[in-house]
Every structure is written in C-alpha cells, then in structure tokens.
Amino acid sequence: MTEKDSDSRELQRRFEMTEKMASAGILAAGIAHEVNNPLTVVLGLSKLLADDKRLPADAREMCERIAANAERAGKITRSLLDFARESKPMKRTLLVADLFERIEVLIGYELKSHLVNYTFEKPNDDCVINADLEQMGQVLLNLLINAEHAMTDSPEKKVRIGAERSGNRVIISIADTGPGIPADKIEKIFEPFYTTKPVGKGTGLGLSICYTIVEDHGGMISIKSPVEGGALFRIELPAA
Ligand code: ADP
C-alpha cells in the first residue's frame, strides 16, 4: 500500500468516525435532556426523605442509596451532554505549561493515593495553544484517570505527560505502564459506549468525549502501543 493510499484510508476512517459520533451525539443529547428532569425529581425527593426524622432508620438508608444512584445517573447524563458537544469551546491562548500545572493540582492526590508514580514534564514556552481550559483539562483528566484504571494490576504504575512543539503543531503525549491496548481494539476505543469496564464502572464515553473536544480544537488524538509496553496517547493541536 502506498503512503497516499494509507493517508486516504485514514482520512476515510476519521470521516466515518465523525459521522458515527455526530449521530450518536444527537441521540445522546436527546436522551440526556429527557432523563435529566425526572432524575432531578428522584434526587431531590430521595434526599428529602433521607433527612426525614419521622421515618425509620432503614427506610432513610434506602433513600440515601436511591439518592446516591440518582447522582451517579446524573453524572452519566452530564457526560452524554458533554459528548454531544452541547457546550462550544471558549478558546483563548493557553500555555500548555499552565494547563499541566492546573491538572496536576486536580489529579495529583488521586494518582498518589493509587500509588501511581506520575511525571508532568514542564513544556517549553513555545507550546502554546488556542484552547478552552476546562475542556482541554477534561481531556487530560480523562486520559490520566483511564491510565490509572488500566494500571490497577500492573507491577509498575507510572504515567508521564509531556508536550513538544513540532512546526506549527503542539504534541501532547501521555504514556502509561499499563497493559496497553491490543491492536484489534485500537480502532474501537474512541467509539461511544465502548468499554471493557464492568457494568456500573465505565460508560465508554470518556474517550469519545476526548475525541470530540480535540476535534473541536482542530486537532487529532491517536494511540500508539509502544514496543516497551503500556499505552501512549498523542494529542496533536494547532499551535497558537
Ligand atoms: P470507560 O473509561 O468508561 O471505559 P473510555 O471511553 O474512557 O470509557 O475508555 C474506553 C476503553 O478504552 C476502556 O474501557 C479501556 O478498555 C480502554 N482504555 C482507555 N484508556 C486505556 C489505557 N490507558 N490503557 C489501556 N486501555 C485503555
């Protein structure tokens, strides 16, 4: 296969993926909106009942469980809305170094408490992007949390995040020492609702959200399986 053939196959694949995401997004947003209102009622009333001292303790405990599960369902509907790109990015010029600093504050404790050894390499000042801080932060958090989950049973738990300038692009990479992603799954993992996590643990929306956010920023996200093992995510963005 020539380089041109493989380039046009890759383009075709990305196009199909975008189409698939768009139709899944419309469906997801519809469901999320419909489900949100009844869910707000379930959550509000179950919390009220859980605090009602006239009820026996075991009934109040059940209400607490209802509330906790309604909250979890609420998180899922919020992910659906994120995935459906309900919020457009509010872009501004952003130093990747500042983005990393913010993410380290948010996730450092979580990683440490799961015994993950993490390194945020300080990017050079030419790593500047035009991005929505919240959305790009969400992408990096998703990738770091996935790395942490993937390394649960790994003897070595390391994650490294770095960035470099390459011409008019900025490349952010996140590498972990988990089991990596089998070659036949690489095409699947950005698809909405694809998850290998048990029911109740994963929604399969995290990477689809990353994909749509990066695309909204004019960039691309891809995965490599490095020879030394683990997973390597690469985000390529236009430099500002
Ligand atoms: P979820 O985390 O809810 O499963 P995602 O879309 O974030 O949804 O991820 C989809 C799947 O991709 C995960 O269930 C997992 O199988 C795989 N995956 C994601 N990140 C990694 C990683 N760093 N290493 C290995 N597998 C991963």
XYZ file of C-alpha atoms and ligand atoms in Angstrom:
267
model
C 0.000 0.000 0.000
C 1.391 3.443 -0.909
C 1.636 6.257 1.610
C -1.122 8.088 -0.308
C -3.442 5.060 -0.055
C -2.900 4.749 3.657
C -3.411 8.523 4.130
C -6.750 8.433 2.301
C -7.807 5.327 4.256
C -7.001 7.136 7.494
C -8.998 10.164 6.299
C -11.938 7.963 5.363
C -11.762 6.262 8.774
C -11.771 9.629 10.563
C -14.678 10.829 8.463
C -16.747 7.720 9.279
C -15.872 8.119 12.939
C -17.043 11.762 12.909
C -20.324 10.738 11.243
C -20.859 7.983 13.803
C -20.125 10.389 16.659
C -22.491 13.001 15.239
C -25.477 10.648 15.052
C -24.704 9.090 18.434
C -24.367 12.648 19.798
C -27.842 13.714 18.677
C -29.338 10.588 20.217
C -27.317 11.015 23.411
C -28.319 14.656 23.871
C -31.998 13.780 23.347
C -31.879 11.027 25.948
C -29.894 13.121 28.414
C -32.373 16.012 28.271
C -35.378 13.713 28.696
C -33.826 11.805 31.571
C -32.491 14.848 33.424
C -35.818 16.244 34.620
C -37.270 13.074 36.191
C -33.830 12.401 37.642
C -33.731 15.784 39.359
C -37.078 14.950 41.000
C -35.876 11.496 42.133
C -32.702 13.001 43.568
C -34.430 15.904 45.323
C -37.215 13.855 46.902
C -34.996 10.959 47.956
C -32.672 13.423 49.711
C -35.649 14.997 51.483
C -36.884 11.577 52.656
C -33.371 10.550 53.727
C -33.379 13.542 56.101
C -36.924 12.974 57.385
C -36.552 12.025 61.065
C -40.107 10.645 61.174
C -39.020 7.703 59.016
C -37.366 4.575 60.414
C -33.581 4.447 60.036
C -33.596 1.592 57.499
C -36.050 3.452 55.242
C -33.861 6.586 55.417
C -30.838 4.496 54.492
C -32.654 3.157 51.441
C -33.473 6.721 50.426
C -29.794 7.604 50.697
C -28.997 4.752 48.340
C -31.627 5.975 45.898
C -30.088 9.460 46.050
C -26.539 8.134 45.523
C -27.619 6.177 42.458
C -29.605 9.098 41.067
C -26.449 11.195 41.443
C -24.461 8.614 39.507
C -27.102 8.583 36.768
C -26.871 12.397 36.724
C -23.134 12.161 36.105
C -23.818 9.888 33.158
C -26.331 12.285 31.623
C -23.808 15.115 32.058
C -21.204 13.004 30.189
C -23.760 12.428 27.444
C -24.274 16.168 27.096
C -20.500 16.743 27.006
C -20.200 14.089 24.351
C -22.985 15.693 22.337
C -20.943 18.925 22.311
C -23.667 20.922 23.952
C -21.049 23.389 25.049
C -18.885 25.012 22.393
C -15.274 25.616 23.359
C -14.391 29.066 24.729
C -10.914 29.281 23.319
C -8.119 31.521 24.487
C -4.360 31.493 24.207
C -3.050 28.987 26.671
C 0.414 27.870 27.701
C 0.452 24.080 27.887
C 2.659 24.508 30.973
C -0.240 26.307 32.727
C -2.678 23.599 31.655
C -0.395 20.899 33.090
C 0.029 22.812 36.330
C -3.719 23.029 36.807
C -4.259 19.362 36.030
C -1.503 18.286 38.396
C -3.244 20.116 41.231
C -6.540 18.402 40.396
C -5.314 14.844 39.883
C -2.045 14.594 41.825
C -3.650 13.440 45.053
C -5.853 10.859 43.318
C -2.859 9.386 41.460
C -0.694 9.302 44.573
C -3.400 7.624 46.609
C -3.476 4.852 43.987
C 0.317 4.552 44.208
C 0.804 5.883 40.706
C 4.178 7.467 40.119
C 3.488 10.453 37.872
C 5.667 12.907 35.985
C 4.453 16.161 34.475
C 7.307 17.277 32.235
C 7.436 21.062 32.028
C 6.702 22.089 28.427
C 8.727 24.857 26.751
C 7.153 28.274 26.299
C 6.648 27.622 22.566
C 3.988 25.053 23.488
C 1.083 27.488 23.203
C -2.393 26.511 22.024
C -5.734 28.140 21.431
C -7.955 26.174 23.744
C -10.807 26.041 26.203
C -9.073 25.436 29.524
C -11.986 23.478 31.023
C -12.471 21.239 28.009
C -8.815 20.544 27.363
C -8.416 19.918 31.080
C -11.242 17.403 30.886
C -9.412 15.590 28.077
C -6.199 15.284 30.078
C -8.039 14.276 33.260
C -9.931 11.571 31.360
C -6.723 10.188 29.915
C -4.937 10.239 33.265
C -7.826 8.565 35.074
C -8.023 5.903 32.356
C -4.278 5.315 32.753
C -4.718 4.918 36.499
C -7.595 2.434 35.997
C -5.634 0.488 33.365
C -2.671 0.089 35.749
C -4.683 -1.299 38.670
C -2.966 -4.697 38.463
C 0.310 -3.567 36.906
C 3.508 -4.219 38.860
C 4.813 -0.825 37.778
C 2.433 2.156 37.870
C 3.918 5.097 36.037
C 2.343 7.815 33.950
C 4.221 10.527 32.141
C 2.735 13.544 30.457
C 4.721 15.866 28.241
C 4.428 18.277 25.318
C 6.612 19.454 22.481
C 6.393 21.863 19.615
C 6.670 20.398 16.123
C 6.443 23.077 13.409
C 3.034 24.684 13.687
C 1.674 21.901 15.911
C 1.894 21.137 19.589
C 2.017 17.469 20.530
C 0.885 16.400 23.979
C 1.685 12.826 24.953
C 0.523 10.695 27.850
C 2.259 7.371 28.394
C 1.455 4.743 30.999
C 2.903 1.396 32.036
C -0.415 -0.495 31.983
C -1.298 -3.452 29.754
C -1.662 -1.234 26.660
C -4.373 -1.596 24.048
C -4.492 -4.694 21.818
C -4.072 -3.870 18.104
C -7.592 -5.089 17.271
C -9.127 -2.720 19.872
C -7.298 0.445 18.822
C -9.985 1.370 16.283
C -12.759 0.657 18.802
C -11.783 2.537 21.898
C -12.830 6.014 20.715
C -16.297 4.724 19.813
C -19.112 5.914 22.078
C -20.157 3.334 24.685
C -17.168 1.046 24.071
C -15.888 -0.016 27.466
C -14.130 -3.033 28.937
C -15.029 -1.959 32.470
C -17.715 -3.768 34.474
C -21.311 -2.536 34.391
C -21.641 0.426 36.734
C -17.943 1.332 36.426
C -17.444 2.559 32.878
C -19.708 4.366 30.434
C -17.448 4.119 27.401
C -17.917 7.845 26.832
C -14.629 9.198 28.196
C -12.534 8.723 25.073
C -15.397 9.705 22.737
C -15.614 12.981 24.650
C -11.839 13.433 24.334
C -12.097 12.766 20.616
C -14.847 15.333 20.008
C -13.182 18.006 22.170
C -9.827 17.595 20.422
C -11.564 17.678 17.065
C -13.417 20.885 18.060
C -9.981 22.371 18.690
C -8.825 21.499 15.170
C -6.632 18.678 16.443
C -6.322 14.915 16.412
C -5.995 12.278 19.088
C -4.420 8.902 18.442
C -2.969 5.939 20.306
C 0.277 4.109 19.928
C 1.322 0.848 21.506
C 4.982 1.429 22.175
C 7.353 -1.579 21.990
C 8.240 -1.109 25.641
C 4.570 -1.740 26.520
C 1.814 0.396 28.025
C -0.386 2.850 26.184
C 0.694 6.106 24.597
C -1.939 8.728 23.765
C -0.929 11.540 21.459
C -2.854 14.775 21.034
C -1.854 16.976 18.147
C -3.129 20.576 18.249
C -2.515 23.657 16.135
C -0.030 25.944 17.854
C -1.335 29.431 18.714
P -14.572 3.978 30.120
O -13.359 4.524 30.840
O -15.866 4.400 30.726
O -14.489 2.508 29.846
P -13.420 5.296 27.819
O -14.029 5.733 26.543
O -12.671 6.329 28.593
O -14.589 4.679 28.668
O -12.424 4.090 27.531
C -12.831 3.011 26.721
C -11.948 1.792 26.941
O -10.647 2.040 26.421
C -11.710 1.413 28.385
O -12.782 0.650 28.905
C -10.434 0.586 28.273
O -10.706 -0.730 27.823
C -9.684 1.272 27.132
N -8.625 2.175 27.635
C -8.711 3.511 27.794
N -7.552 4.023 28.247
C -6.691 2.991 28.379
C -5.310 2.861 28.801
N -4.578 3.908 29.189
N -4.752 1.604 28.796
C -5.481 0.531 28.398
N -6.775 0.583 27.983
C -7.371 1.794 27.984
